[in-house]
XYZ file of C-alpha atoms in Angstrom:
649
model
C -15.937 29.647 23.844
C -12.576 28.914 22.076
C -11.266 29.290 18.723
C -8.631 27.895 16.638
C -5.994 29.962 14.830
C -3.648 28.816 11.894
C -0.969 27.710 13.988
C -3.066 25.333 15.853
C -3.198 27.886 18.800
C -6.516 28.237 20.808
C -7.976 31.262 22.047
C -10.059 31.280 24.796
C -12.870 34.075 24.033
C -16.425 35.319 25.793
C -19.202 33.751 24.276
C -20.449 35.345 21.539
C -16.970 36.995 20.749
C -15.671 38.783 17.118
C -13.081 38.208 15.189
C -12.455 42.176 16.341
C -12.045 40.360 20.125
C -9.791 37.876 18.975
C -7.501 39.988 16.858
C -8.125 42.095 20.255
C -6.418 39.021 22.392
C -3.660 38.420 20.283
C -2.602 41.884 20.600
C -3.521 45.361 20.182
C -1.468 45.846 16.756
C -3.230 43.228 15.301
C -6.483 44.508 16.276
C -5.585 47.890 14.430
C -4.425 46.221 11.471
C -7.220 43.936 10.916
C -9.832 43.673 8.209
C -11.780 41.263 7.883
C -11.454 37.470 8.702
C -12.346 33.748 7.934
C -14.149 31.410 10.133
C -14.007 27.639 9.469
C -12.969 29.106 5.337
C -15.650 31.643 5.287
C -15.316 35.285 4.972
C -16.689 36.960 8.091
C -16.255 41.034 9.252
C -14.651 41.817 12.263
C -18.057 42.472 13.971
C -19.924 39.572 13.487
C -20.197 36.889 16.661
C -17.901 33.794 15.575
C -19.262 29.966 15.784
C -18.037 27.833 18.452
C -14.617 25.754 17.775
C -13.931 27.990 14.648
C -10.509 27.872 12.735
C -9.961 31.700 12.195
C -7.430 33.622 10.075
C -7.398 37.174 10.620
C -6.484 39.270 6.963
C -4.811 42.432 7.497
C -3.400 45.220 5.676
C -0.633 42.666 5.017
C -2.955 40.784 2.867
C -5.888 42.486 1.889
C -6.387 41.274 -1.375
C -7.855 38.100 0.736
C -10.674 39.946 1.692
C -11.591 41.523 -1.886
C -15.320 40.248 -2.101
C -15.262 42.006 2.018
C -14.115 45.490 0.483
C -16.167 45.604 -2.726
C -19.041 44.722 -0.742
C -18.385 48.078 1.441
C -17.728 50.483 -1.748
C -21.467 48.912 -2.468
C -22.462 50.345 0.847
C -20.660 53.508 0.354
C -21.779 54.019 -3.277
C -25.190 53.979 -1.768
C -24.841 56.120 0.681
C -23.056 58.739 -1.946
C -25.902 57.760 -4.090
C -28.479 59.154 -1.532
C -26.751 62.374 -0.418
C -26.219 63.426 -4.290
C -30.055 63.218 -4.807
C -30.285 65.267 -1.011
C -27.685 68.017 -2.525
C -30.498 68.153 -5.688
C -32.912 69.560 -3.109
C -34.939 65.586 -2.382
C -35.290 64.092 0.492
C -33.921 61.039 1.832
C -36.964 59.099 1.556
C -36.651 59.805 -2.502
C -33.897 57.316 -2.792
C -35.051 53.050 -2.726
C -32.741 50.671 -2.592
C -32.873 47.162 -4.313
C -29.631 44.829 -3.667
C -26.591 45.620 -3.828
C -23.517 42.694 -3.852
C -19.850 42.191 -4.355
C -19.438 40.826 -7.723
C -15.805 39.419 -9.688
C -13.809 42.547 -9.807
C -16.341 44.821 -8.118
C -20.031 45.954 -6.905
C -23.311 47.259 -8.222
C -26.276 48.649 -6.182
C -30.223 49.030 -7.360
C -31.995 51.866 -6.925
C -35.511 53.466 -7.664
C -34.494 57.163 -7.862
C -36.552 60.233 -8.089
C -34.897 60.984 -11.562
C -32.136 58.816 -14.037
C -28.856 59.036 -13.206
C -27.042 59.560 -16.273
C -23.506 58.414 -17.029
C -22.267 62.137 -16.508
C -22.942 61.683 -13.138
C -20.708 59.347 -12.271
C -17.778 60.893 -11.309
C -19.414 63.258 -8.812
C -20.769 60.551 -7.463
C -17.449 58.852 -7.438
C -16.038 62.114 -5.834
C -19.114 61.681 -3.265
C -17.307 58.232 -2.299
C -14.162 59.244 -1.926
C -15.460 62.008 0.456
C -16.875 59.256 2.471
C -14.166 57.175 2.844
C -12.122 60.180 4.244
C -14.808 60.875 7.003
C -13.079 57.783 8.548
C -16.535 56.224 9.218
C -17.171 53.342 11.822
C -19.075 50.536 10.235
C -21.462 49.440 12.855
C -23.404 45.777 12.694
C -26.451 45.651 14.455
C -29.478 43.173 15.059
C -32.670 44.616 15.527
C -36.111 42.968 15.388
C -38.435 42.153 12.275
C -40.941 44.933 13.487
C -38.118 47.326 14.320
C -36.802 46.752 10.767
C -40.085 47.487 9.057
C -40.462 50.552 11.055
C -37.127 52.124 9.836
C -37.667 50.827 6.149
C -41.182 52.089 5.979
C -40.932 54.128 3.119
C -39.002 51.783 1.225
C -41.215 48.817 -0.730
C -38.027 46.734 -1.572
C -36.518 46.684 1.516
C -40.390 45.992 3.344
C -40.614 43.005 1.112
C -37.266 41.557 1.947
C -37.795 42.117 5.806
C -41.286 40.497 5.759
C -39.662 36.929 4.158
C -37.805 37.230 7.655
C -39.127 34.070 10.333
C -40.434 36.104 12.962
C -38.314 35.519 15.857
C -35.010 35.992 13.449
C -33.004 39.115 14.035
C -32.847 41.681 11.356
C -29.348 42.750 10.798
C -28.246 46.209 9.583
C -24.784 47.977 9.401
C -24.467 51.961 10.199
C -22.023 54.022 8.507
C -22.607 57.426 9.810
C -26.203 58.768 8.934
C -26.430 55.663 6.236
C -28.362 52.472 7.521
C -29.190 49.890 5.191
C -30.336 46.058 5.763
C -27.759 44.090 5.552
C -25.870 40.457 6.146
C -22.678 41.381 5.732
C -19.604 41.166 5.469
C -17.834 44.458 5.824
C -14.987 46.183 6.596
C -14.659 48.189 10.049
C -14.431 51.643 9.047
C -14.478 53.382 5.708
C -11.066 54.643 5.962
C -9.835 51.488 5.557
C -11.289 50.791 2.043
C -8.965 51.178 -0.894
C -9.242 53.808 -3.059
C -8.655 51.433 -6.282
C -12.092 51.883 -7.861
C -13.917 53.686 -10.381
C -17.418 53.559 -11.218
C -18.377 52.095 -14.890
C -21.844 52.228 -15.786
C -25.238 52.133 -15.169
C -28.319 49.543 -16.701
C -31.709 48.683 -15.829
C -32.288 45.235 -13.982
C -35.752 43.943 -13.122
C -35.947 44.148 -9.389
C -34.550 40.378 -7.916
C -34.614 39.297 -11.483
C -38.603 39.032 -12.705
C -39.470 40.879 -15.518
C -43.159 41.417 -14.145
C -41.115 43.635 -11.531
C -40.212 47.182 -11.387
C -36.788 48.113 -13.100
C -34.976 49.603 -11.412
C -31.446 51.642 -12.004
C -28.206 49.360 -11.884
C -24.702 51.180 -11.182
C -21.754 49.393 -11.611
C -18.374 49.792 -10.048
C -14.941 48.158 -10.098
C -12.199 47.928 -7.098
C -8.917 46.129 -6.661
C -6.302 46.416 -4.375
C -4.021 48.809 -5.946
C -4.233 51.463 -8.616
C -1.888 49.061 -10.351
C -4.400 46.661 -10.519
C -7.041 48.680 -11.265
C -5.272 50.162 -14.236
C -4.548 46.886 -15.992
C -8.388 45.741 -15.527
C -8.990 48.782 -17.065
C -6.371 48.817 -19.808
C -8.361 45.050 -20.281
C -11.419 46.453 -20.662
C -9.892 48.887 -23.659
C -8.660 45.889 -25.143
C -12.098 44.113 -24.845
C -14.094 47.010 -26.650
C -11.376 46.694 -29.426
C -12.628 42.900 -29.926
C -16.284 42.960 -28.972
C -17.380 40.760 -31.609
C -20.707 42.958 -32.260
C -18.569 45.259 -33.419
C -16.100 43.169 -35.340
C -19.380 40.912 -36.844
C -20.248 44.722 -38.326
C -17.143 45.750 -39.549
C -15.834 42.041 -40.976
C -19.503 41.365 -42.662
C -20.031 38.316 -40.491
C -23.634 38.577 -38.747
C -25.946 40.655 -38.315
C -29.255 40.990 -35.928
C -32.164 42.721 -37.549
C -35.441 44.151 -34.949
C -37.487 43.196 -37.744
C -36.507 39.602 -37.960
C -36.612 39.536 -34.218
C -34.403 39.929 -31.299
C -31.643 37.508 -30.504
C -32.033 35.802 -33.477
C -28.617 35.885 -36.231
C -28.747 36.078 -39.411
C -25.596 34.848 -41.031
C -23.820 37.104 -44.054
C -21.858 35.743 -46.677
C -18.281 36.089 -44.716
C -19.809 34.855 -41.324
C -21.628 31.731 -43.218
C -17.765 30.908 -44.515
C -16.629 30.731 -40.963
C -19.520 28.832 -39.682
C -18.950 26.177 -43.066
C -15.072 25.913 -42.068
C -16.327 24.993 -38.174
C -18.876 22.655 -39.190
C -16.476 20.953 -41.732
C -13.715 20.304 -39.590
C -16.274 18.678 -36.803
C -17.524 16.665 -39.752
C -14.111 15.327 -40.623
C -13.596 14.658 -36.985
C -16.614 12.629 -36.758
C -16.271 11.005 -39.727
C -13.471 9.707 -38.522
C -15.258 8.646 -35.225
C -18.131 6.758 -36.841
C -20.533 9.414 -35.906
C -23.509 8.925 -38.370
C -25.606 12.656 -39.468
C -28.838 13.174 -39.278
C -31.644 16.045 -39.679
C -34.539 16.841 -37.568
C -37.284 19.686 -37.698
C -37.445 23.058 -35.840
C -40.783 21.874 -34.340
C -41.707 18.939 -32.654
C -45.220 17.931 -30.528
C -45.436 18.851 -27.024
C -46.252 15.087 -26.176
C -42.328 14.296 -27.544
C -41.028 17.027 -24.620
C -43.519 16.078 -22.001
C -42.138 12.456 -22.551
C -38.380 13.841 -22.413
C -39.087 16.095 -19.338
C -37.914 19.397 -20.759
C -41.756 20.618 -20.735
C -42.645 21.326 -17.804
C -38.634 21.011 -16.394
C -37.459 23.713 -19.113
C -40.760 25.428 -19.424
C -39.684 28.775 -18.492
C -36.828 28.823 -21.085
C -39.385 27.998 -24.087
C -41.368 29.368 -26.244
C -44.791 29.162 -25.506
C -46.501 25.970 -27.027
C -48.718 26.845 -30.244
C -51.629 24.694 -31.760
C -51.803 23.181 -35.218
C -54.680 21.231 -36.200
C -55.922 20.830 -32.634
C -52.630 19.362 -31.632
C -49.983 21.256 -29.933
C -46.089 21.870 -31.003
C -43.208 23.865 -29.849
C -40.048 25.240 -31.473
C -37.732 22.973 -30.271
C -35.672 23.673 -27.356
C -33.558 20.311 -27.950
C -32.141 17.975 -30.351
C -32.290 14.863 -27.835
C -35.423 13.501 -28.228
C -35.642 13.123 -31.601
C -32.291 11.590 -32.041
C -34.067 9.248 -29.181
C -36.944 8.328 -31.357
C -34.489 7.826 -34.568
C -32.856 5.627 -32.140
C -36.100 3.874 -31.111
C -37.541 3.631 -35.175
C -35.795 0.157 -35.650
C -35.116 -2.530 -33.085
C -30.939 -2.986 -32.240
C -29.001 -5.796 -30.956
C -25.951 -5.284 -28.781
C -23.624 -5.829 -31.985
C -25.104 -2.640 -33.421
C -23.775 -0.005 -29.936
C -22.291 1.926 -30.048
C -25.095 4.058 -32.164
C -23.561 7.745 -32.611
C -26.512 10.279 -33.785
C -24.580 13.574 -35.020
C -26.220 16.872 -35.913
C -26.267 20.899 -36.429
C -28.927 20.948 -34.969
C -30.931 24.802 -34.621
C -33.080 25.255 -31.135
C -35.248 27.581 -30.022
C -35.108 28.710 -26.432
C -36.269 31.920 -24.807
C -34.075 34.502 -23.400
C -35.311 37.590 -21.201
C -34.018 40.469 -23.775
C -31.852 42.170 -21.511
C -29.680 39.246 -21.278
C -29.430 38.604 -24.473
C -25.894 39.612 -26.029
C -24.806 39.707 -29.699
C -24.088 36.222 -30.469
C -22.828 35.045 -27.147
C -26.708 35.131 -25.933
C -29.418 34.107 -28.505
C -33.152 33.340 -28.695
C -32.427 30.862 -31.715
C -28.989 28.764 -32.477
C -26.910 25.571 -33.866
C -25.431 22.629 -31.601
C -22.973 20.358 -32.969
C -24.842 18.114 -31.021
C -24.843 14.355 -30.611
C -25.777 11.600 -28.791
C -24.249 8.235 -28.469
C -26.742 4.723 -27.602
C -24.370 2.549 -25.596
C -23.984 -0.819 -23.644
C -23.156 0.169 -20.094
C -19.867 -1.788 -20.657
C -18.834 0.463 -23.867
C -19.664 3.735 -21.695
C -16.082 4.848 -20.596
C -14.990 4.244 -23.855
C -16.842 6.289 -25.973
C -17.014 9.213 -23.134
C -12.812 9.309 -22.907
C -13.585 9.410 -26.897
C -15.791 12.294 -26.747
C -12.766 13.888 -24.022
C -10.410 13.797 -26.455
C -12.456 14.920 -29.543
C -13.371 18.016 -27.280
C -9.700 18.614 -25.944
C -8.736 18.569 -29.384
C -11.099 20.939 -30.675
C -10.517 23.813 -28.040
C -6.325 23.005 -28.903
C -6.789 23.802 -32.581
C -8.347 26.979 -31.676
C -4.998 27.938 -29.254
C -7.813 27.803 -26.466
C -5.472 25.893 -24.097
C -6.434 27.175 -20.502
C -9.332 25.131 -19.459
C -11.068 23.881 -16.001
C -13.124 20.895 -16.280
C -16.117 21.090 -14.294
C -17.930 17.895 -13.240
C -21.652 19.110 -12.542
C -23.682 16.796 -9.661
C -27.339 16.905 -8.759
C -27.858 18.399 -5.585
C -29.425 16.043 -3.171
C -31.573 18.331 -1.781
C -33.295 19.759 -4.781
C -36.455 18.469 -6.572
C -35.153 19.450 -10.218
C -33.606 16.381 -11.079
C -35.317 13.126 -12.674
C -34.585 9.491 -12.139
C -33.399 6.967 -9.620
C -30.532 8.302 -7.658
C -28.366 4.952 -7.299
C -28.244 5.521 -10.821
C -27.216 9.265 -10.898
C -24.492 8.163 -7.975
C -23.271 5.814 -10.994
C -23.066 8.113 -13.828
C -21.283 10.906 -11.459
C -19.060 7.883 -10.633
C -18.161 7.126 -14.074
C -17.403 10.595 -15.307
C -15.290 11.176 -12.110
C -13.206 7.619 -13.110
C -12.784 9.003 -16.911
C -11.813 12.647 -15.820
C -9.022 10.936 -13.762
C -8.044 8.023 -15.978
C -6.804 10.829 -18.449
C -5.120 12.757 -15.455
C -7.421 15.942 -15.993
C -8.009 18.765 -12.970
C -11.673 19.598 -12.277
C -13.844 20.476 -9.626
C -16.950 19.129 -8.800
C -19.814 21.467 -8.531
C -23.681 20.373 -6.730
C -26.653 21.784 -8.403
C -24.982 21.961 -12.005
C -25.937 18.858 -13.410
C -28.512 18.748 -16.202
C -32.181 17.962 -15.133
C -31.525 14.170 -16.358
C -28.064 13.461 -15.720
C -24.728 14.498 -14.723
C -21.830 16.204 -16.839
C -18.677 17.536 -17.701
C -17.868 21.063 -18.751
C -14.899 22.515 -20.787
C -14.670 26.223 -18.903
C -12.361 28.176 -21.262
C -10.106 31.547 -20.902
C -9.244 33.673 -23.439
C -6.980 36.005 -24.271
C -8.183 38.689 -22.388
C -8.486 36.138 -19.065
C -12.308 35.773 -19.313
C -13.922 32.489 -18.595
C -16.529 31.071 -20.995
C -18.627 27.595 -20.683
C -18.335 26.467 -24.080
C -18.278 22.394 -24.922
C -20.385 19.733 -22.552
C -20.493 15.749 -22.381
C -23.441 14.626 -20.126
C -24.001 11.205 -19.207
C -27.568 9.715 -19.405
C -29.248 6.910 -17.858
C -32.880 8.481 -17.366
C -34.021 9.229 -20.294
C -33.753 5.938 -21.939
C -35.767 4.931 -19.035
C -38.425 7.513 -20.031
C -38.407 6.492 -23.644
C -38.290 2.880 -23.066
C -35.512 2.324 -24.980
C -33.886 -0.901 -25.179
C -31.230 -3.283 -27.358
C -31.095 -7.371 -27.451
C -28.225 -8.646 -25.566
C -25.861 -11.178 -26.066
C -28.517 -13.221 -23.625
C -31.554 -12.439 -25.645
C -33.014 -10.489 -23.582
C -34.037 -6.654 -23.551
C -31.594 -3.956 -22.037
C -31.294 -0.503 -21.271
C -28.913 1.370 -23.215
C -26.793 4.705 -21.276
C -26.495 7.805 -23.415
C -23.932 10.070 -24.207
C -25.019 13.930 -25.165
C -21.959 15.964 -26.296
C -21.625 19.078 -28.231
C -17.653 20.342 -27.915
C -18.620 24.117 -29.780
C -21.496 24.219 -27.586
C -23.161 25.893 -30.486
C -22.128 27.543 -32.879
C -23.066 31.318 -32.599
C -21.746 31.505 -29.152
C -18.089 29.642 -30.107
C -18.042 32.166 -33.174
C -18.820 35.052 -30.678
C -15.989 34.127 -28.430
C -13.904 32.950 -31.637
C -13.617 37.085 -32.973
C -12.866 37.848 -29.529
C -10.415 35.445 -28.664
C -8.380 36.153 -31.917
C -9.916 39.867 -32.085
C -10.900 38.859 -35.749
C -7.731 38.002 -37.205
C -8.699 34.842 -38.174
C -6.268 32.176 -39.045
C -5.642 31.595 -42.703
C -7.847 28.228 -42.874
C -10.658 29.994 -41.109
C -10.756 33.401 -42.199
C -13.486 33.910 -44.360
C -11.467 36.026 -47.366
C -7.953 34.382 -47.420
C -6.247 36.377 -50.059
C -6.413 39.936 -51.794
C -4.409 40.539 -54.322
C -3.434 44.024 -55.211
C -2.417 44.965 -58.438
C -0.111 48.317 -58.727
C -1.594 49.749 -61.965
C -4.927 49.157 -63.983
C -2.194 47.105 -66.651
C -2.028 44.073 -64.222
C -5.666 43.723 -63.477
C -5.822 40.836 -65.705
C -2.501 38.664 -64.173
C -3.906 39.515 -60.417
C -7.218 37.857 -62.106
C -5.256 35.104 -63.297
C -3.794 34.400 -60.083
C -7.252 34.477 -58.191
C -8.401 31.887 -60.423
C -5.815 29.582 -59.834
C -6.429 29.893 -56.110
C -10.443 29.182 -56.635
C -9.409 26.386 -58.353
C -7.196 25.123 -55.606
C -10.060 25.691 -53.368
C -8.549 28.926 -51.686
C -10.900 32.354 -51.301
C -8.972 35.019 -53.180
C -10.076 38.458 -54.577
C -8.609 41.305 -56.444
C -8.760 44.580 -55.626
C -9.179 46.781 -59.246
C -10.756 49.381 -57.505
C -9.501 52.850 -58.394
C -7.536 53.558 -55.575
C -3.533 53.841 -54.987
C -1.949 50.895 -53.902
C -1.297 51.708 -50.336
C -4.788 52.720 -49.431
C -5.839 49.483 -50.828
C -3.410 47.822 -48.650
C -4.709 49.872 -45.664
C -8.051 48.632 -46.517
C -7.070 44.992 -46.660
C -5.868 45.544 -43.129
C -9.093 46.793 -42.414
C -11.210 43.815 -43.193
C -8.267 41.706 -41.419
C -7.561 39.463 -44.757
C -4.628 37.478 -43.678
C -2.575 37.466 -46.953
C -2.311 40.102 -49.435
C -0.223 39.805 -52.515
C 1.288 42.426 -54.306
C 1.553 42.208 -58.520
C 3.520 44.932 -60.495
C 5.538 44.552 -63.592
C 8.333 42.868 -62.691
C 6.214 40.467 -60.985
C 3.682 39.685 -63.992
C 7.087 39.035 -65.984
C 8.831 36.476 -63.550
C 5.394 34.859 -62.412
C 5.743 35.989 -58.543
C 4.134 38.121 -56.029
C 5.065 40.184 -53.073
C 3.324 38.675 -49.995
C 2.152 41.028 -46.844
C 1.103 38.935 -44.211
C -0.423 39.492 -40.884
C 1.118 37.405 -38.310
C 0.395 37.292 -34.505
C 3.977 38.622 -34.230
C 3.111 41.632 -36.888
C 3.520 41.463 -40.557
C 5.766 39.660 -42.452
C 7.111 40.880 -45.747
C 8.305 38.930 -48.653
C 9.169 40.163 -52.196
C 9.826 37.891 -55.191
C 8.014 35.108 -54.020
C 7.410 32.290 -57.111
C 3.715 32.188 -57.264
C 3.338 28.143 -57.831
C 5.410 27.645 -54.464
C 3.859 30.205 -52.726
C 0.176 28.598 -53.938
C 1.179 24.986 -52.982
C 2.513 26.623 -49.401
C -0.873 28.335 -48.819
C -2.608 24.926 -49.860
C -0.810 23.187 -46.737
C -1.802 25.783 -44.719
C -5.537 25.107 -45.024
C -4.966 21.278 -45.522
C -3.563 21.506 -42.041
C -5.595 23.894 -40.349
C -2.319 25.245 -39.053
């Protein structure tokens, strides 16, 4: 057999070679230094047989970062093996210990287990110690293909290994790698010996997860770990992480009086407080103005529709396992809706249009239902109940790249007036070979088409990714980073052709005749709880003055300017700006320190000489720190704040 190396070189190799008897060929330095490789752009190990005609690259120590998913998926290995002889040091046996899966994740690994007692977070860093022992035994990592009965004879005691094994074809090899007196099933890839593995990695937790995902499973005990390169790297994740507790917005949405989820009311369902309902009215505003401006016409639908309307629509039974189970009322049957489409679709269909009345653009925060397992479910970032700022847009085919390159912009310019500027666009296709999509595919080939031509008109990067289109169309996602470098799916445009097909919905053309109109769903928040999750995060509640829900405290020195620090409030009320007064009994600089607290944006100081000139001294947090002004005239400083918020600056 032959292979092909980067330069365009060939290597002539025995059949059924590794990239170990390639890097072997080229030289023995290169064999020593070796890691891992890539064959034809996949990651392989070193001991794993190589296709025919394969482009290789060999990574070495030069470059080992290139082979990061390789390592992490060996400090799974050897965190399971560490695992196992901490339980045999306990006085178990080895049998005690079961092993779900255990991947390479971004940033790290986790393995399952079904262990003879908890681990507890103490434990950790024994275990941790356990690993590091490990890696200095200098351990040969050894791949080997056994067969299916073979395999169930050396798992035997294990139920989760047994039930992988048996999903084997018969007359497929079973592989497993051997790192000293540690075997586990696995595919691979690894690295050749656990000396090589980089000891940049520290174990971070541990969870339950439902054994491959099904709740009617066992749960079994998750431990997490993270590994980089260097300890440089490792120590900035890290450092990131710090940062990240800082702005989890569960615990900002406590301390800043913005949300709060209550067992009794139900899990994964938000209840907004007064501050947090200000936030959500600014967002909602500002979308309104936008569409306003667009045409977009509102409209309100109810939390409960008839199963008939989402049998019609597809999303029961397509959805079914993300709803809520259907309930009966008066011998029909309704569920909480999961959508907002379809009954846009039937205001659409409620009075006959001719082609002079398309574009039709249906607008509304809209609240869905849709049932989450509850261990994924996450503050406000992962509900069982929320708000779209959902539409959908009736079009003529002809009017389609129009109004989509509309709904681009009105998107792009949403995430820009939040400073979220670092986003991928990701076009999601059907995949061919899957059964989960709806509708004629020369028509699918059409709408991926026409997104595609759109994307590029406007000179947009994206990437096109199989398998993440919607169930009746194709679409485009707005992937955004924040501040801390973490990627969130927030806005989506999706372009429709099947399920005015499904609905039978139609316009008169210019001919007379019925036609089929395309639609347009689009929601640029994606919904509202999950943008304001990622919102308190991405600014770590320091709200900008327009969108912070308590604007201005004013802070009067002494009990004898209570009554001009009320004055002043007023006259920002009136202006249509929150403001408040602190008259608590407190000194002046702990009611300061308290205003930083809550993160209010602007506080004013009033004393004296202030009351007699009609001016305030203005505190301000800024992203750059505070900025301080004294003897600022009040009127000016009003009509400044009121340009501020006109402007959403």
């Amino acid at each position: 057999m032959h292979v092909t190396l980067p330069d365009g070189k060939q290597l002539d190799l025995p059949q059924g070679a590794t990239a170990l008897d390639a890097a072997r060929a080229i030289g023995p330095r290169l064999a020593q230094d070796a890691l891992a490789a890539t064959a034809n752009g996949d990651l392989v190990d070193l001991m794993t047989p190589l296709p025919e005609g394969a482009s290789i690259t060999l990574i070495t120590k030069k470059n080992p970062a290139d082979a990061a998913p390789v390592f992490r998926h060996s400090l799974g290995h050897t965190l399971s093996q560490a695992v196992g002889e901490f339980y045999q040091r306990k006085g178990y046996p080895r049998e005690a210990v079961k092993r779900g899966v255990g991947p390479s994740i971004e940033n790290g690994f986790y393995q399952d287990f079904d262990l003879p007692e908890p681990l507890k977070e103490e434990d950790l860093p024994e275990i941790e110690a356990i690993m590091r022992e490990i890696i200095g035994r200098n351990l040969d990592i050894v791949r080997q293909d056994v067969g299916k009965a073979a395999a169930l004879e050396q798992f035997g005691y294990d139920p989760y290994k047994v039930e992988l094994i048996r999903e084997f074809p018969d007359d497929e090899p079973v592989t497993f790698y051997t790192q000293g007196d540690y075997v586990d099933l696995c595919r691979g890839p690894h690295f050749p010996n656990t000396g090589k593995l980089p000891g940049a990695f520290k174990l971070m937790s541990t969870s339950g997860a439902y054994w491959r995902g099904n709740e009617k499973n066992p749960i079994l005990q998750r431990v997490y770990g993270v590994a980089f390169t260097t300890q440089k790297e490792l120590d900035e994740y890290l450092e990131k992480l710090e940062e990240a507790k800082r702005r989890d917005h569960r615990k900002l949405g406590r301390e800043l009086e913005l949300f709060l989820i209550d067992p009794l009311v139900g899990k994964g369902l938000p209840m907004w407080l007064p501050n947090g309902t200000i936030l959500r009215d600014e967002l909602t505003r500002f979308l309104r103005e936008q569409q306003f401006q667009r045409d977009y016409q509102g409209v309100v639908t109810p939390n409960i529709g008839n199963l008939d309307l989402f049998r019609t629509s597809g999303h029961y039974p397509y959805y079914s396992d993300s709803q809520f189970e259907p309930l009966t009322v008066d011998e029909e049957q309704y569920m909480l809706k999961p959508m907002n489409c379809p009954f846009h679709i039937r205001i659409y269909a409620s009075k006959p249009h001719s082609y002079r009345d398309l574009p039709v653009r249906l607008a509304e925060f809209g609240t869905v239902y849709r049932y989450e397992m509850s261990g994924e479910l996450n503050g406000l970032t992962r509900v069982r109940g929320f708000t779209q700022d959902d539409a959908h847009i009736f079009a003529r085919p002809d009017q389609l790249k129009k109004e989509f390159l509309d709904v681009l912009d009105l998107t792009v310019l949403v995430l820009k007036t939040f400073g979220m500027n670092d986003v991928r666009f990701r076009v999601g296709v059907r995949d061919p070979e899957s059964d989960k999509y709806v509708g004629d595919p020369a028509q699918w080939e059409v709408a991926e088409r026409q997104i595609i031509e759109a994307v590029e008109e406007v000179g947009l990067p994206y990437t096109i990714e199989p398998g993440d289109a919607a169930f009746y169309g194709p679409k485009l996602d707005f992937v955004v980073k924040d501040v801390l470098g973490r990627e969130w799916q927030l806005g989506t445009i999706q372009v429709d052709y099947n399920l005015p097909e499904r609905f039978d919905l139609t316009y008169t053309g210019e001919d007379g005749q019925e036609h089929r109109p395309v639609m347009i769903h689009r929601a640029p928040f994606g919904s509202l709880e999950r943008f304001v999750g990622i919102l308190i995060e991405h600014y770590g509640g320091d709200f900008p003055f327009w969108l912070a829900p308590r604007q201005v405290m004013i802070i009067p020195i002494a009990d004898r300017h209570n009554a001009y620090a009320e004055t002043l409030a007023n006259e920002f009320k009136a202006a249509g700006l929150r403001a408040e007064v602190d008259d608590s009994n407190g000194r002046m600089n702990a009611k300061v320190r308290d205003a930083e607290l809550h993160k209010i944006p602007v506080m004013l100081i009033v004393g004296d000489q202030e009351e007699a000139r009609r001016e305030v001294s203005v505190r301000e947090r800024t992203p750059e720190g505070h900025k301080e002004r004294k003897g600022v005239d009040f009127t000016a400083l009003l009509a400044e704040l009121q340009e501020r918020y006109r402007t959403r600056a």
